[in-house]
Amino acid sequence: MMSNLDIPQTYFSASRNLLYSLVVIFPMIFLYELLGFINNFDTNYQIRNGADALIRQVFTIFGPNSELLYGLSLFLIFCAVGYKYRHTLLNDEINIKFLVLMIIESLFWCSGLLIIMKGVSTLFLATPISVDLLEQFYLSVGAGIWEELIFRLGLITVLAYLMSSIFRYGKTFSLLVSLIFSGAIFSIFHYIGAYGDIFTWHTFILRAFAGVFLGAVFLFRGLGISVYTHIFYDMVLVSIPVMGLTS
């Protein structure tokens, strides 16, 4: 039987917990879908974040019901986590202060990444595909959610598990290799598709570094904080060029 002991009671432990991460991410998922509805309303095509589009593409194997199954899958994942921590939820043991602190801490990590990138004169790695700021915020939210789910929660977790459990490498080595590899794949992802950037080693290395940075945030501080860090960072990247503030 689960109790509140299943969720660590200190901020730095609780904020790494999957339940806290999903609770703090949920408003961003709602916002992403709302902005997507507004942005794609009455159009002949849909603009979505590349990682989100990739997941949806996988679900097309289920035919005309793919969108329904996609949404149902997300719903079931949230239900499964909610069921696991049902006593915490039913007893109202979620610490709201922790959720607020997670968002504030994300701003700290975002600022750190911005300072590092600015320090090497490469702050503006993103080239907006339009001058519509609302659309760019929509895509930034999507990037923070889906790219963290795929490249951090998915790729790092699976690779680290395979290396440590199947191939018997040490845990630290497995995590380090997974972190670097996921950063490289994350960088490559930005050059794929019709809206992908033109490949250069310079931008590849910088994006890979950003991926490693976000991966480290994920490993040490949890999914929720890495998602918000990514969202805030991308919002800065797209808002400054769109607003014409580049030098």
Short mmCIF file of C-alpha atoms in Angstrom, two decimals:
data_model
loop_
_atom_site.label_atom_id
_atom_site.label_comp_id
_atom_site.label_asym_id
_atom_site.label_seq_id
_atom_site.Cartn_x
_atom_site.Cartn_y
_atom_site.Cartn_z
CA MET A 1 0.00 0.00 0.00
CA MET A 2 1.33 3.42 -0.94
CA SER A 3 1.60 6.35 1.39
CA ASN A 4 2.97 9.84 1.28
CA LEU A 5 6.35 8.27 1.92
CA ASP A 6 6.32 7.23 -1.75
CA ILE A 7 6.89 10.90 -2.64
CA PRO A 8 10.01 12.39 -1.03
CA GLN A 9 9.15 15.31 1.23
CA THR A 10 12.11 17.55 0.43
CA TYR A 11 11.99 19.87 -2.56
CA PHE A 12 15.14 18.62 -4.29
CA SER A 13 13.90 15.03 -4.09
CA ALA A 14 10.21 15.62 -4.80
CA SER A 15 10.93 17.83 -7.81
CA ARG A 16 12.66 14.88 -9.51
CA ASN A 17 9.62 12.67 -9.01
CA LEU A 18 7.62 11.73 -12.12
CA LEU A 19 4.30 12.67 -10.53
CA TYR A 20 5.47 16.20 -9.76
CA SER A 21 6.90 16.45 -13.28
CA LEU A 22 3.64 15.43 -14.95
CA VAL A 23 1.58 17.72 -12.73
CA VAL A 24 3.76 20.73 -13.55
CA ILE A 25 3.93 19.82 -17.27
CA PHE A 26 0.18 19.28 -17.71
CA PRO A 27 -0.68 23.02 -18.03
CA MET A 28 1.93 23.33 -20.78
CA ILE A 29 0.39 20.39 -22.68
CA PHE A 30 -3.01 22.07 -22.41
CA LEU A 31 -1.50 25.40 -23.55
CA TYR A 32 0.25 23.72 -26.47
CA GLU A 33 -2.95 22.10 -27.70
CA LEU A 34 -4.91 25.33 -27.21
CA LEU A 35 -2.36 27.37 -29.16
CA GLY A 36 -2.28 24.63 -31.79
CA PHE A 37 -6.05 24.85 -32.19
CA ILE A 38 -5.88 28.64 -32.54
CA ASN A 39 -2.90 28.57 -34.88
CA ASN A 40 -4.20 25.77 -37.12
CA PHE A 41 -7.87 26.80 -37.12
CA ASP A 42 -9.39 27.03 -40.58
CA THR A 43 -6.19 26.05 -42.38
CA ASN A 44 -5.51 23.30 -44.91
CA TYR A 45 -2.45 22.11 -42.99
CA GLN A 46 -1.23 21.86 -39.40
CA ILE A 47 1.97 23.32 -38.00
CA ARG A 48 3.31 21.29 -35.10
CA ASN A 49 6.56 20.82 -33.28
CA GLY A 50 8.78 18.33 -35.11
CA ALA A 51 9.00 15.88 -32.21
CA ASP A 52 5.23 15.94 -31.76
CA ALA A 53 4.79 15.41 -35.50
CA LEU A 54 7.23 12.48 -35.36
CA ILE A 55 5.22 10.75 -32.64
CA ARG A 56 1.99 11.37 -34.54
CA GLN A 57 3.60 9.95 -37.68
CA VAL A 58 4.31 6.70 -35.82
CA PHE A 59 0.64 6.48 -34.85
CA THR A 60 -0.46 6.76 -38.50
CA ILE A 61 0.08 3.01 -38.76
CA PHE A 62 -3.29 2.73 -37.00
CA GLY A 63 -5.03 4.44 -39.91
CA PRO A 64 -7.84 6.99 -39.62
CA ASN A 65 -8.07 6.50 -35.85
CA SER A 66 -4.45 7.48 -35.27
CA GLU A 67 -5.22 10.90 -33.74
CA LEU A 68 -7.74 9.35 -31.34
CA LEU A 69 -5.31 6.62 -30.30
CA TYR A 70 -2.55 9.19 -29.85
CA GLY A 71 -4.65 11.23 -27.46
CA LEU A 72 -5.89 8.09 -25.69
CA SER A 73 -2.30 6.90 -25.19
CA LEU A 74 -1.34 10.19 -23.51
CA PHE A 75 -4.45 9.99 -21.35
CA LEU A 76 -3.65 6.42 -20.26
CA ILE A 77 -0.06 7.37 -19.37
CA PHE A 78 -1.31 10.14 -17.11
CA CYS A 79 -3.90 7.76 -15.62
CA ALA A 80 -1.25 5.11 -14.95
CA VAL A 81 0.99 7.56 -13.10
CA GLY A 82 -2.02 8.98 -11.28
CA TYR A 83 -3.05 5.48 -10.20
CA LYS A 84 0.43 4.67 -8.95
CA TYR A 85 0.40 7.78 -6.77
CA ARG A 86 -3.34 7.76 -6.12
CA HIS A 87 -2.99 8.07 -2.34
CA THR A 88 -0.85 11.16 -2.72
CA LEU A 89 -3.40 12.71 -5.07
CA LEU A 90 -6.49 11.70 -3.07
CA ASN A 91 -4.99 12.97 0.17
CA ASP A 92 -4.06 16.27 -1.47
CA GLU A 93 -0.38 15.81 -0.60
CA ILE A 94 1.02 17.60 -3.65
CA ASN A 95 3.04 20.55 -2.38
CA ILE A 96 2.05 23.55 -4.52
CA LYS A 97 5.12 25.47 -3.34
CA PHE A 98 7.32 22.77 -4.86
CA LEU A 99 5.59 23.18 -8.24
CA VAL A 100 6.16 26.94 -8.16
CA LEU A 101 9.79 26.45 -7.15
CA MET A 102 10.28 24.03 -10.06
CA ILE A 103 9.22 26.73 -12.51
CA ILE A 104 11.44 29.31 -10.82
CA GLU A 105 14.38 26.91 -10.82
CA SER A 106 13.82 26.31 -14.53
CA LEU A 107 14.31 30.02 -15.12
CA PHE A 108 17.65 29.72 -13.33
CA TRP A 109 18.85 26.87 -15.58
CA CYS A 110 17.52 28.67 -18.65
CA SER A 111 19.49 31.78 -17.68
CA GLY A 112 22.60 29.66 -17.25
CA LEU A 113 22.27 28.15 -20.71
CA LEU A 114 21.60 31.56 -22.26
CA ILE A 115 24.67 33.03 -20.57
CA ILE A 116 26.85 30.16 -21.80
CA MET A 117 25.56 30.47 -25.36
CA LYS A 118 25.88 34.24 -25.33
CA GLY A 119 29.40 33.84 -24.00
CA VAL A 120 30.40 32.11 -27.21
CA SER A 121 28.41 34.60 -29.33
CA THR A 122 25.91 32.01 -30.50
CA LEU A 123 22.74 32.86 -28.62
CA PHE A 124 20.49 32.85 -31.65
CA LEU A 125 20.58 29.27 -32.87
CA ALA A 126 16.95 29.30 -33.94
CA THR A 127 15.66 30.90 -37.12
CA PRO A 128 11.89 31.50 -36.83
CA ILE A 129 9.90 30.10 -39.73
CA SER A 130 7.51 33.04 -39.45
CA VAL A 131 7.23 36.43 -37.75
CA ASP A 132 4.10 35.36 -35.84
CA LEU A 133 5.21 35.53 -32.21
CA LEU A 134 2.20 33.52 -30.96
CA GLU A 135 3.04 30.76 -33.42
CA GLN A 136 6.66 30.76 -32.28
CA PHE A 137 5.62 30.54 -28.62
CA TYR A 138 3.35 27.65 -29.58
CA LEU A 139 6.24 25.80 -31.23
CA SER A 140 8.54 26.62 -28.28
CA VAL A 141 6.11 25.05 -25.83
CA GLY A 142 5.84 22.00 -28.07
CA ALA A 143 9.61 21.68 -28.33
CA GLY A 144 10.00 21.82 -24.56
CA ILE A 145 7.42 19.11 -24.02
CA TRP A 146 7.93 16.61 -26.81
CA GLU A 147 11.68 16.93 -27.37
CA GLU A 148 12.30 16.41 -23.65
CA LEU A 149 10.00 13.40 -23.63
CA ILE A 150 11.73 11.82 -26.65
CA PHE A 151 15.38 12.76 -26.23
CA ARG A 152 15.69 12.98 -22.46
CA LEU A 153 13.06 10.78 -20.80
CA GLY A 154 12.93 8.31 -23.68
CA LEU A 155 16.38 8.13 -25.25
CA ILE A 156 18.56 8.68 -22.18
CA THR A 157 16.49 6.32 -20.04
CA VAL A 158 16.39 3.52 -22.61
CA LEU A 159 20.07 3.79 -23.58
CA ALA A 160 21.24 3.90 -19.97
CA TYR A 161 19.10 0.87 -19.15
CA LEU A 162 20.38 -1.12 -22.12
CA MET A 163 24.01 -0.31 -21.38
CA SER A 164 23.83 -1.01 -17.65
CA SER A 165 21.37 -3.92 -17.55
CA ILE A 166 21.98 -5.69 -20.85
CA PHE A 167 25.61 -4.91 -21.67
CA ARG A 168 26.68 -4.64 -18.01
CA TYR A 169 28.47 -1.31 -18.18
CA GLY A 170 28.74 0.75 -15.01
CA LYS A 171 25.85 3.08 -14.19
CA THR A 172 27.94 6.27 -14.36
CA PHE A 173 29.52 5.32 -17.69
CA SER A 174 26.13 4.30 -19.10
CA LEU A 175 24.55 7.61 -18.12
CA LEU A 176 27.47 9.61 -19.52
CA VAL A 177 27.41 7.85 -22.89
CA SER A 178 23.61 8.10 -23.04
CA LEU A 179 23.81 11.81 -22.23
CA ILE A 180 26.31 12.54 -25.01
CA PHE A 181 24.60 10.30 -27.57
CA SER A 182 21.16 11.80 -26.88
CA GLY A 183 22.63 15.28 -27.22
CA ALA A 184 24.04 14.39 -30.64
CA ILE A 185 20.76 12.86 -31.82
CA PHE A 186 18.88 15.88 -30.47
CA SER A 187 21.14 18.14 -32.53
CA ILE A 188 20.76 16.07 -35.71
CA PHE A 189 16.97 16.19 -35.33
CA HIS A 190 17.01 19.97 -35.98
CA TYR A 191 18.34 19.46 -39.52
CA ILE A 192 15.63 17.01 -40.60
CA GLY A 193 12.51 17.88 -42.56
CA ALA A 194 11.28 20.75 -44.70
CA TYR A 195 11.82 23.27 -41.90
CA GLY A 196 15.17 21.86 -40.80
CA ASP A 197 18.19 24.15 -40.62
CA ILE A 198 21.16 23.95 -42.99
CA PHE A 199 23.77 21.69 -41.41
CA THR A 200 27.04 23.15 -40.21
CA TRP A 201 29.44 21.62 -37.72
CA HIS A 202 29.38 24.84 -35.76
CA THR A 203 25.64 24.80 -35.08
CA PHE A 204 25.64 20.99 -34.70
CA ILE A 205 28.17 21.13 -31.85
CA LEU A 206 26.33 24.00 -30.17
CA ARG A 207 22.98 22.23 -30.35
CA ALA A 208 24.58 19.02 -29.10
CA PHE A 209 25.98 20.96 -26.14
CA ALA A 210 22.52 22.40 -25.44
CA GLY A 211 21.15 18.85 -25.60
CA VAL A 212 23.77 17.62 -23.13
CA PHE A 213 23.00 20.57 -20.85
CA LEU A 214 19.27 19.81 -20.89
CA GLY A 215 20.04 16.13 -20.43
CA ALA A 216 22.07 16.91 -17.33
CA VAL A 217 19.19 19.00 -15.99
CA PHE A 218 16.89 16.03 -16.63
CA LEU A 219 19.18 13.56 -14.86
CA PHE A 220 19.92 15.70 -11.83
CA ARG A 221 16.74 17.76 -11.51
CA GLY A 222 14.01 15.79 -13.23
CA LEU A 223 11.77 15.90 -16.29
CA GLY A 224 9.53 18.78 -15.22
CA ILE A 225 12.41 21.19 -14.74
CA SER A 226 14.11 20.17 -17.99
CA VAL A 227 10.83 20.74 -19.88
CA TYR A 228 10.34 24.25 -18.49
CA THR A 229 14.02 25.08 -18.99
CA HIS A 230 13.71 24.10 -22.64
CA ILE A 231 10.46 26.04 -23.09
CA PHE A 232 11.86 29.24 -21.56
CA TYR A 233 15.09 28.94 -23.55
CA ASP A 234 13.29 28.46 -26.86
CA MET A 235 10.94 31.34 -26.10
CA VAL A 236 13.92 33.65 -25.74
CA LEU A 237 15.51 32.31 -28.93
CA VAL A 238 12.43 32.94 -31.04
CA SER A 239 11.09 36.09 -29.40
CA ILE A 240 14.22 38.21 -29.74
CA PRO A 241 14.65 37.71 -33.54
CA VAL A 242 10.90 38.00 -34.17
CA MET A 243 10.74 41.25 -32.18
CA GLY A 244 13.66 42.61 -34.18
CA LEU A 245 16.03 42.91 -31.23
CA THR A 246 18.99 41.16 -32.78
CA SER A 247 22.12 43.23 -33.26
#
